[in-house]
Coordinates of C-alpha atoms in Angstrom, one line a residue:
X1321 CA -6.1 -27.3 22.1
X1322 CA -9.5 -27.1 19.9
X1323 CA -10.7 -27.1 16.3
X1324 CA -12.1 -23.6 17.2
X1325 CA -8.3 -22.8 18.2
X1326 CA -6.8 -24.0 15.4
X1327 CA -9.0 -22.0 12.4
X1328 CA -8.6 -18.6 14.9
X1329 CA -4.3 -19.0 14.5
X1330 CA -5.5 -20.0 10.6
X1331 CA -4.4 -23.2 11.0
X1332 CA -6.9 -25.7 9.4
X1333 CA -7.8 -28.4 11.0
X1334 CA -7.3 -31.8 10.2
X1335 CA -8.5 -35.2 10.6
X1336 CA -7.3 -37.7 13.1
X1337 CA -4.4 -39.3 12.0
X1338 CA -3.3 -37.1 9.7
X1339 CA -0.2 -34.7 10.4
X1340 CA -0.6 -31.5 10.9
X1341 CA 2.4 -29.3 9.1
X1342 CA 1.6 -26.6 10.9
X1343 CA 2.0 -27.5 13.9
X1344 CA 3.7 -25.6 16.4
X1345 CA 4.9 -26.1 19.7
X1346 CA 4.6 -25.5 23.8
X1347 CA 5.8 -22.3 23.2
X1348 CA 3.4 -21.0 20.1
X1349 CA 0.2 -22.3 22.9
X1350 CA 1.6 -20.2 25.7
X1351 CA 1.2 -17.3 23.2
X1352 CA -2.0 -17.4 23.3
X1353 CA -2.9 -17.2 27.2
X1354 CA -6.0 -15.4 27.7
X1355 CA -6.9 -15.3 24.4
X1356 CA -7.5 -18.8 24.8
X1357 CA -9.5 -19.3 27.6
X1358 CA -11.9 -17.0 26.0
X1359 CA -12.0 -19.0 22.8
X1360 CA -14.9 -21.0 23.7
X1361 CA -16.9 -17.5 24.4
X1362 CA -17.2 -14.4 22.2
X1363 CA -14.0 -15.1 20.2
X1364 CA -15.1 -18.7 19.8
X1365 CA -19.1 -17.2 18.2
X1366 CA -17.9 -14.4 16.2
X1367 CA -15.7 -17.1 14.2
X1368 CA -18.7 -19.9 13.7
X1369 CA -20.2 -15.8 12.8
X1370 CA -17.5 -15.5 9.8
X1371 CA -17.6 -18.6 8.9
X1372 CA -21.4 -19.0 8.3
X1373 CA -21.2 -15.6 6.3
X1374 CA -18.6 -16.9 4.2
X1375 CA -20.6 -20.5 3.1
X1376 CA -24.1 -18.5 2.5
X1377 CA -22.5 -14.9 1.0
X1378 CA -18.4 -15.5 -0.2
X1379 CA -16.9 -13.4 2.6
X1380 CA -13.2 -14.5 3.8
X1381 CA -12.4 -16.3 6.9
X1382 CA -9.2 -17.4 7.3
X1383 CA -7.4 -15.2 4.9
X1384 CA -4.2 -15.6 6.8
X1385 CA -3.9 -18.9 6.1
X1386 CA -1.6 -20.8 3.6
X1387 CA -3.1 -21.1 -0.2
X1388 CA -1.8 -24.4 -0.9
X1389 CA -1.3 -25.8 -4.0
X1390 CA -4.6 -28.0 -3.7
X1391 CA -6.5 -24.3 -3.5
X1392 CA -5.5 -23.2 -6.8
X1393 CA -6.4 -23.4 -9.9
X1394 CA -5.3 -22.0 -13.7
X1395 CA -6.8 -18.9 -14.1
X1396 CA -7.7 -17.0 -18.0
X1397 CA -5.4 -14.8 -19.1
X1398 CA -8.0 -12.5 -19.1
X1399 CA -8.0 -12.4 -15.4
X1400 CA -4.5 -12.5 -15.5
X1401 CA -5.0 -9.4 -16.4
X1402 CA -6.1 -8.8 -13.0
X1403 CA -2.4 -7.6 -11.9
X1404 CA -2.4 -5.2 -13.2
X1405 CA -5.6 -3.3 -13.5
X1406 CA -5.8 -4.2 -9.6
X1407 CA -3.6 -1.4 -9.2
X1408 CA -4.5 0.4 -12.0
X1409 CA -8.2 1.8 -10.1
X1410 CA -6.1 1.7 -7.0
X1411 CA -4.0 4.4 -8.1
X1412 CA -5.4 6.4 -9.8
X1413 CA -7.4 9.0 -7.8
X1414 CA -8.0 12.0 -6.6
X1415 CA -4.7 11.2 -4.0
X1416 CA -2.4 10.9 -7.7
X1417 CA -4.1 14.1 -8.4
X1418 CA -3.6 15.9 -5.5
X1419 CA 0.4 14.7 -5.1
X1420 CA 1.0 16.9 -9.0
X1421 CA 0.6 19.4 -7.6
X1422 CA 3.6 19.3 -5.5
X1423 CA 6.1 20.0 -8.2
X1424 CA 4.6 23.3 -8.9
X1425 CA 3.9 23.9 -4.9
X1426 CA 8.6 23.2 -5.2
X1427 CA 8.9 25.6 -7.4
X1428 CA 10.0 23.3 -10.2
X1429 CA 9.1 24.0 -14.2
X1430 CA 6.6 21.8 -15.6
X1431 CA 9.2 20.0 -17.3
X1432 CA 11.2 19.6 -14.7
X1433 CA 8.3 17.6 -12.7
X1434 CA 7.2 15.6 -15.7
X1435 CA 9.9 13.7 -15.4
X1436 CA 10.4 13.2 -12.4
X1437 CA 6.7 12.1 -11.0
X1438 CA 7.0 9.1 -14.4
X1439 CA 10.3 8.2 -13.7
X1440 CA 10.2 8.3 -9.7
X1441 CA 6.8 6.4 -10.2
X1442 CA 8.0 4.0 -12.2
X1443 CA 11.0 3.1 -9.3
X1444 CA 8.6 2.5 -7.0
X1445 CA 6.8 0.2 -8.7
X1446 CA 9.3 -2.0 -9.1
X1447 CA 9.6 -1.9 -6.0
X1448 CA 6.9 -2.9 -5.5
X1449 CA 6.5 -4.9 -8.4
X1450 CA 9.5 -7.9 -7.0
X1451 CA 7.8 -8.2 -3.5
X1452 CA 4.8 -9.5 -5.0
X1453 CA 6.4 -12.2 -7.1
X1454 CA 6.1 -13.6 -3.9
X1455 CA 2.3 -14.1 -3.8
X1456 CA 1.5 -16.6 -6.3
X1457 CA 4.8 -19.0 -6.0
X1458 CA 5.3 -19.8 -1.8
X1459 CA 0.9 -19.0 -1.4
X1460 CA 1.4 -16.1 1.3
X1461 CA 0.5 -12.7 2.7
X1462 CA 2.7 -10.8 2.1
X1463 CA 3.8 -9.9 6.3
X1464 CA 3.7 -13.5 6.2
X1465 CA 6.1 -14.2 3.3
X1466 CA 8.5 -11.4 5.3
X1467 CA 8.3 -13.5 8.8
X1468 CA 11.2 -15.5 6.9
X1469 CA 14.0 -12.5 6.4
X1470 CA 12.8 -10.7 9.4
X1471 CA 11.5 -13.7 11.5
X1472 CA 8.7 -13.8 14.1
X1473 CA 9.1 -11.4 16.7
X1474 CA 11.0 -8.4 14.3
X1475 CA 8.5 -9.6 11.5
X1476 CA 5.8 -7.5 14.4
X1477 CA 7.0 -4.3 13.7
X1478 CA 6.9 -4.3 10.3
X1479 CA 3.3 -5.5 10.9
X1480 CA 2.7 -2.4 13.0
X1481 CA 4.3 -0.3 10.3
X1482 CA 2.3 -1.7 7.6
X1483 CA -1.3 -1.5 9.1
X1484 CA 0.0 2.9 10.1
X1485 CA 1.2 2.5 6.4
X1486 CA -2.9 1.4 4.8
X1487 CA -4.7 3.3 7.5
X1488 CA -2.5 6.4 6.6
X1489 CA -2.9 6.1 3.1
X1490 CA -6.8 5.3 2.7
X1491 CA -7.3 8.9 5.2
X1492 CA -5.0 10.9 2.0
X1493 CA -7.9 9.3 -0.2
X1494 CA -10.7 10.3 1.8
X1495 CA -8.9 13.7 2.2
X1496 CA -9.1 14.6 -1.3
X1497 CA -12.3 12.7 -2.2
X1498 CA -14.4 14.3 0.4
X1499 CA -12.5 17.5 -1.0
X1500 CA -14.4 16.9 -4.2
X1501 CA -17.7 15.0 -3.2
X1502 CA -18.1 18.5 -0.9
X1503 CA -17.4 21.0 -4.4
X1504 CA -20.5 19.1 -6.3
X1505 CA -23.1 19.3 -3.9
X1506 CA -21.1 23.1 -3.7
X1507 CA -21.2 23.1 -0.2
X1508 CA -24.4 21.2 0.8
X1509 CA -22.4 18.2 1.7
X1510 CA -19.4 18.8 4.5
X1511 CA -15.5 17.6 4.5
X1512 CA -16.7 15.5 7.6
X1513 CA -19.3 13.7 5.7
X1514 CA -17.9 13.6 2.3
X1515 CA -14.9 11.5 4.4
X1516 CA -17.2 9.1 6.2
X1517 CA -19.3 7.7 2.9
X1518 CA -15.7 7.5 0.9
X1519 CA -14.3 5.1 4.1
X1520 CA -18.3 3.6 4.2
X1521 CA -18.2 2.2 1.2
X1522 CA -14.7 0.9 0.6
X1523 CA -15.9 -0.6 3.8
X1524 CA -18.5 -2.6 2.5
X1525 CA -16.7 -4.0 -0.7
X1526 CA -13.6 -4.9 1.8
X1527 CA -15.8 -6.4 4.7
X1528 CA -16.6 -9.4 1.5
X1529 CA -13.1 -9.8 1.1
X1530 CA -10.6 -10.6 -1.5
X1531 CA -12.7 -12.4 -4.2
X1532 CA -14.7 -8.9 -4.1
X1533 CA -12.1 -6.3 -4.3
X1534 CA -10.6 -8.2 -7.5
X1535 CA -13.9 -8.1 -9.2
X1536 CA -14.7 -4.5 -8.2
X1537 CA -11.3 -3.5 -8.6
X1538 CA -10.5 -4.9 -12.5
X1539 CA -13.0 -2.7 -14.2
X1540 CA -13.3 0.5 -12.1
X1541 CA -10.4 2.5 -13.4
X1542 CA -11.7 2.9 -16.7
X1543 CA -14.1 5.4 -15.3
X1544 CA -11.2 7.5 -13.5
X1545 CA -9.2 6.8 -16.9
X1546 CA -11.3 8.5 -19.3
X1547 CA -12.3 11.7 -16.6
X1548 CA -8.2 11.9 -16.6
X1549 CA -8.2 12.3 -20.4
X1550 CA -11.1 14.6 -20.2
X1551 CA -9.2 17.0 -17.5
X1552 CA -5.8 16.8 -19.9
X1553 CA -7.9 17.4 -22.9
X1554 CA -9.7 21.0 -21.1
X1555 CA -6.7 22.5 -19.4
X1556 CA -3.5 20.8 -21.9
X1557 CA -3.9 24.2 -24.0
X1558 CA -3.3 26.3 -20.3
X1559 CA -0.7 24.8 -19.3
X1560 CA 2.7 26.6 -18.9
X1561 CA 5.7 24.9 -20.4
X1562 CA 7.6 27.8 -20.6
X1563 CA 8.1 29.9 -17.5
X1564 CA 11.5 28.4 -15.6
X1565 CA 12.5 26.9 -12.2
X1566 CA 11.8 29.9 -9.8
X1567 CA 14.4 28.3 -7.9
X1568 CA 18.0 27.6 -8.8
X1569 CA 21.6 26.1 -8.0
X1570 CA 20.9 24.0 -5.2
X1571 CA 18.0 24.8 -4.0
X1572 CA 16.6 23.3 -7.1
X1573 CA 18.4 20.5 -6.3
X1574 CA 17.1 19.9 -2.8
X1575 CA 13.0 20.5 -4.3
X1576 CA 14.4 17.6 -6.9
X1577 CA 15.0 14.5 -4.3
X1578 CA 12.5 15.6 -2.5
X1579 CA 9.9 15.0 -5.2
X1580 CA 11.5 11.8 -6.4
X1581 CA 10.8 11.2 -3.0
X1582 CA 7.8 11.6 -2.8
X1583 CA 7.0 10.4 -5.5
X1584 CA 9.0 7.0 -5.5
X1585 CA 6.9 6.4 -1.7
X1586 CA 3.5 6.7 -3.8
X1587 CA 4.1 3.9 -5.8
X1588 CA 6.5 1.6 -3.5
X1589 CA 4.0 2.1 -0.6
X1590 CA 2.0 -1.0 -1.9
X1591 CA 4.9 -3.0 -1.3
X1592 CA 3.9 -4.5 1.8
X1593 CA 0.6 -5.4 0.3
X1594 CA 1.4 -6.8 -3.2
X1595 CA 1.8 -10.5 -1.8
X1596 CA -2.2 -10.4 -0.9
X1597 CA -3.3 -10.3 -3.6
X1598 CA -1.8 -12.8 -5.3
X1599 CA -2.2 -15.7 -2.9
X1600 CA -4.7 -17.3 -5.4
X1601 CA -2.4 -17.5 -8.6
X1602 CA -0.7 -21.2 -9.4
X1603 CA 2.5 -21.0 -7.8
X1604 CA 4.4 -21.6 -11.5
X1605 CA 2.9 -18.0 -12.9
X1606 CA 5.8 -16.1 -14.2
X1607 CA 7.0 -14.4 -12.2
X1608 CA 8.8 -12.3 -15.2
X1609 CA 5.0 -11.6 -16.0
X1610 CA 3.7 -10.7 -12.7
X1611 CA 7.1 -8.2 -11.7
X1612 CA 6.5 -6.6 -14.9
X1613 CA 2.5 -6.5 -14.9
X1614 CA 2.6 -5.9 -10.8
X1615 CA 5.4 -2.8 -11.8
X1616 CA 4.4 -0.5 -14.9
X1617 CA 0.2 -1.9 -13.5
X1618 CA 1.4 0.7 -10.9
X1619 CA 3.5 3.3 -12.0
X1620 CA 1.7 3.8 -15.4
X1621 CA -2.0 4.9 -13.7
X1622 CA 0.2 6.5 -10.8
X1623 CA 2.4 9.3 -14.1
X1624 CA -1.4 9.7 -15.5
X1625 CA -3.2 11.2 -12.4
X1626 CA 0.1 12.8 -11.3
X1627 CA 0.9 14.3 -15.1
X1628 CA -2.8 15.5 -14.7
X1629 CA -2.4 17.5 -11.9
X1630 CA 1.3 18.5 -12.7
X1631 CA -0.5 20.7 -15.9
X1632 CA -3.5 22.0 -13.9
X1633 CA -0.8 23.0 -11.4
X1634 CA 1.1 24.3 -14.4
X1635 CA -1.8 26.4 -15.5
X1636 CA -2.5 28.7 -12.5
X1637 CA 0.6 30.7 -13.4
X1638 CA -1.6 31.4 -16.5
X1639 CA -5.2 31.0 -14.6
X1640 CA -5.7 33.6 -11.9
X1641 CA -9.1 31.9 -11.2
X1642 CA -8.8 28.9 -10.8
X1643 CA -5.4 29.8 -8.5
X1644 CA -7.7 31.2 -6.0
X1645 CA -10.1 28.7 -6.2
X1646 CA -7.8 26.8 -5.5
X1647 CA -6.1 28.8 -2.5
X1648 CA -8.8 30.2 -1.3
X1649 CA -11.5 26.8 -1.8
X1650 CA -10.0 23.8 -2.4
X1651 CA -9.3 20.7 -5.0
X1652 CA -12.7 19.9 -5.5
X1653 CA -14.3 23.7 -7.1
X1654 CA -10.8 24.2 -8.3
X1655 CA -11.7 20.4 -10.6
X1656 CA -14.8 21.9 -11.1
X1657 CA -14.4 25.1 -12.5
X1658 CA -11.5 24.1 -14.9
X1659 CA -14.1 21.6 -16.8
X1660 CA -17.1 22.4 -18.8
X1661 CA -19.8 22.6 -19.1
X1662 CA -20.9 23.0 -15.5
X1663 CA -23.6 20.1 -15.2
X1664 CA -20.8 18.4 -17.3
X1665 CA -18.1 19.0 -14.7
X1666 CA -20.5 18.3 -12.4
X1667 CA -21.1 14.9 -13.5
X1668 CA -17.7 13.7 -13.2
X1669 CA -16.8 15.5 -10.3
X1670 CA -18.9 13.1 -9.0
X1671 CA -17.1 10.2 -11.0
X1672 CA -14.0 11.3 -9.6
X1673 CA -15.4 11.3 -6.3
X1674 CA -15.2 7.7 -6.3
X1675 CA -11.7 6.9 -7.0
X1676 CA -11.1 7.5 -3.4
X1677 CA -12.7 4.2 -2.7
X1678 CA -10.3 2.4 -5.1
X1679 CA -7.4 3.4 -2.3
X1680 CA -9.8 2.3 0.9
X1681 CA -10.2 -1.3 -0.3
X1682 CA -7.5 -2.2 -1.3
X1683 CA -5.4 -0.1 1.9
X1684 CA -8.6 -1.5 4.2
X1685 CA -8.5 -5.2 3.2
X1686 CA -4.4 -5.7 4.0
X1687 CA -4.2 -3.6 7.4
X1688 CA -6.7 -5.5 8.4
X1689 CA -4.6 -8.6 7.6
X1690 CA -1.8 -7.5 9.6
X1691 CA -3.5 -7.1 12.6
X1692 CA -4.3 -10.3 12.5
X1693 CA -0.5 -11.0 11.9
X1694 CA 0.6 -9.0 15.7
X1695 CA -0.3 -11.7 17.8
X1696 CA -1.8 -14.5 18.1
X1697 CA -4.7 -14.0 20.3
X1698 CA -5.0 -10.6 17.5
X1699 CA -5.6 -13.9 14.9
X1700 CA -8.2 -15.6 16.9
X1701 CA -9.8 -12.2 16.2
X1702 CA -12.4 -12.7 12.8
X1703 CA -10.5 -10.4 9.0
X1704 CA -14.3 -8.4 9.5
X1705 CA -13.5 -7.2 13.1
X1706 CA -10.7 -5.9 11.7
X1707 CA -12.0 -4.0 8.9
X1708 CA -14.5 -2.4 11.2
X1709 CA -11.3 -1.8 13.7
X1710 CA -9.2 0.0 10.6
X1711 CA -12.2 1.9 9.1
X1712 CA -12.4 3.4 12.3
X1713 CA -9.0 4.5 12.7
X1714 CA -9.2 5.7 9.2
X1715 CA -11.9 8.4 9.6
X1716 CA -10.2 9.0 12.7
X1717 CA -7.2 10.0 11.1
X1718 CA -9.1 11.6 7.3
X1719 CA -10.9 13.9 10.3
X1720 CA -8.1 14.8 12.0
X1721 CA -5.1 15.8 8.6
X1722 CA -8.1 17.3 6.7
X1723 CA -7.4 21.1 7.0
X1724 CA -3.8 20.7 5.9
X1725 CA -3.8 18.3 2.8
X1726 CA -0.5 18.8 0.9
X1727 CA 1.4 19.1 4.1
X1728 CA 0.1 15.6 5.0
X1729 CA 0.6 14.7 1.5
X1730 CA 4.2 15.3 1.3
X1731 CA 5.3 14.3 4.9
X1732 CA 2.9 11.3 4.8
X1733 CA 4.5 9.4 1.3
X1734 CA 8.1 11.0 2.0
X1735 CA 8.0 8.7 5.1
X1736 CA 6.4 6.2 3.1
X1737 CA 9.3 5.2 0.7
X1738 CA 11.7 4.9 3.7
X1739 CA 10.8 2.3 5.2
X1740 CA 9.7 0.0 2.1
X1741 CA 13.0 1.2 1.1
X1742 CA 14.8 -0.9 3.7
X1743 CA 11.5 -4.0 3.3
X1744 CA 12.4 -5.1 0.1
X1745 CA 16.1 -4.7 -0.3
X1746 CA 16.3 -7.8 3.0
X1747 CA 13.7 -9.3 0.7
X1748 CA 15.5 -8.6 -2.4
X1749 CA 18.5 -10.0 -0.9
X1750 CA 17.7 -12.6 1.7
X1751 CA 15.8 -14.7 -1.4
X1752 CA 18.8 -13.9 -4.0
X1753 CA 22.0 -14.3 -1.6
X1754 CA 21.1 -16.3 1.4
X1755 CA 18.3 -18.8 -0.5
X1756 CA 19.8 -18.8 -3.6
X1757 CA 16.9 -17.1 -5.5
X1758 CA 14.6 -20.5 -4.7
X1759 CA 11.7 -21.1 -3.0
X1760 CA 12.7 -24.9 -2.7
X1761 CA 14.5 -23.2 0.1
X1762 CA 11.8 -22.4 2.3
X1763 CA 10.3 -23.8 4.3
X1764 CA 6.3 -22.6 3.4
X1765 CA 5.2 -25.8 6.2
X1766 CA 6.7 -23.5 9.0
X1767 CA 5.7 -20.3 7.5
X1768 CA 3.4 -20.2 11.7
X1769 CA 5.9 -21.5 13.6
X1770 CA 9.0 -19.4 15.6
X1771 CA 10.6 -22.5 15.6
X1772 CA 10.9 -22.8 12.5
X1773 CA 11.7 -18.6 11.4
X1774 CA 14.8 -17.4 10.9
X1775 CA 15.1 -15.1 14.3
X1776 CA 15.7 -12.5 12.7
X1777 CA 18.5 -10.6 14.4
X1778 CA 20.7 -9.5 10.9
X1779 CA 16.8 -7.9 9.9
X1780 CA 16.2 -6.2 12.7
X1781 CA 19.8 -5.1 12.9
X1782 CA 19.4 -4.1 8.8
X1783 CA 16.3 -1.8 9.4
X1784 CA 17.9 -0.7 13.0
X1785 CA 20.5 0.8 10.7
X1786 CA 17.8 2.5 7.4
X1787 CA 16.3 4.0 10.8
X1788 CA 19.5 5.8 11.6
X1789 CA 20.0 7.0 7.5
X1790 CA 15.7 8.3 7.2
X1791 CA 17.2 10.3 10.2
X1792 CA 20.0 11.6 8.9
X1793 CA 18.6 12.3 5.6
X1794 CA 14.8 13.1 5.7
X1795 CA 14.0 16.4 4.4
X1796 CA 9.6 17.3 6.3
X1797 CA 7.9 20.6 7.3
X1798 CA 8.7 18.9 10.6
X1799 CA 12.4 18.1 10.8
X1800 CA 15.2 18.5 8.7
X1801 CA 17.9 16.5 8.8
X1802 CA 22.3 16.9 9.2
X1803 CA 22.6 15.9 5.1
X1804 CA 19.2 17.2 3.9
X1805 CA 19.4 20.4 5.4
X1806 CA 23.3 21.3 3.5
X1807 CA 21.2 20.6 0.5
X1808 CA 19.4 24.4 -0.8
X1809 CA 17.3 26.8 1.0
X1810 CA 14.6 24.4 2.1
X1811 CA 16.7 21.7 2.1
X1812 CA 16.6 18.1 -0.4
X1813 CA 15.2 14.7 0.7
X1814 CA 17.8 12.6 0.5
X1815 CA 16.5 9.2 3.2
X1816 CA 16.2 7.0 0.4
X1817 CA 18.8 6.7 -1.5
X1818 CA 21.5 6.6 2.2
X1819 CA 19.0 4.3 3.8
X1820 CA 18.3 1.9 0.4
X1821 CA 22.7 1.7 0.9
X1822 CA 23.4 1.4 4.6
X1823 CA 20.6 -1.4 4.5
X1824 CA 21.8 -3.2 1.5
X1825 CA 25.9 -2.5 3.0
X1826 CA 24.4 -3.9 6.9
X1827 CA 22.2 -6.8 6.4
X1828 CA 24.9 -8.5 4.6
X1829 CA 26.8 -9.7 7.7
X1830 CA 24.3 -9.7 9.9
X1831 CA 22.5 -12.2 8.0
X1832 CA 25.6 -14.7 7.7
X1833 CA 26.2 -13.6 11.8
X1834 CA 23.0 -15.1 12.1
X1835 CA 22.6 -18.0 10.1
X1836 CA 27.2 -19.2 11.2
X1837 CA 26.0 -18.3 15.4
X1838 CA 22.7 -19.6 15.8
X1839 CA 22.3 -21.7 12.5
X1840 CA 18.9 -20.1 10.6

């Protein structure tokens, strides 16, 4: 195997006579197939280009390679704040603001919507916070971490799902940011052009890599925090906290369950990317610190953005002009109309447009890492190429879904929570039950070797049972599951609850049998 091939697989070249801890067996080498024959041509040139850009401009190369202790250095506590601030920038945006309108659309009161938003945001943040604790301890990206539960082959399905999830989430941000840009330009900038502008700016930051992302996201949240405080200040007096829910009984219960699923999904969705942004921290960093800063770094900013949406949505009950603007012209024009004076509103709306960039930066970067882990031949393709592929897919999704924003949000965010619940519970049980909560029980040197990883039969079985649970309990506009259908007139989403129970109970015996029979 040539040095270029090793580098493309994420294997660090060794000097003669030095043992390569990441040597793979002959079956792994066969996986490279056709890619190996091309390694001296275009792919080698692309990898060399990536290495040169890394050396000259700091554009991250070999991103999926495990970060070892000697590759890390202690960071001051001020930099550790990035554990929380990163997510504050990624979640406090117009997408969360738009999600805040869903409770009002479901017929819930303002008080009910606020309680659900806070509770579900914290619950989803806890899921992501737990997954984040693996990054610094292992030095591995999130999709590499899950190989120790899902194995080499089933984990490829997880990587595909993560690619779809990140690109879909970025598309939502492009749409909401594009609506704002259209409004601030008084219609001179079309929604499609607005989507393209947001995606391009995010592409440039993601293109550089982790260092640029951490610096940008560390400070970007400040602008949007101030803007949401202004929204609270100028619209809070119009909030309608006296009007009760327009639905009762089982229909009310169904709406509550469905909103919990949506809000929970928006916070839990980050769990499949969390470790991507912690690999540079020392392995002995407090896992409790990582957990708390990540959990509340997601839950608090998400709640701020969504609660602003809840407050504004409730005001539409009394502010008929605002309601007409929202229903006929969209979210961007509503933001412009409800803030004053108008020139100041346009300025704030211009800044708020940039919030979509924050989410897109994280999503594009993590999607590119997941693409590299789908197959060894794909790992030969440099990260910056996959960044461009992710960018193109996000544009296609955003342009295609731009006309039905709320339906898009409702369906997509609910689906996120389903599989993330299965993913997180499998990682949790594997770590605390089968590996006794100790990272010494992980063969970290074998992260890239199928022969040293579990086969993933137990995880695949439990995940498959979880899929059945989704189909039994989901409540979507395009499909109302049998169990969801019996809850009120509009159904109630119980897929996450079912998925949690079924996956947790299914993984234990399946993984035990896998270890007992196969030994790994």
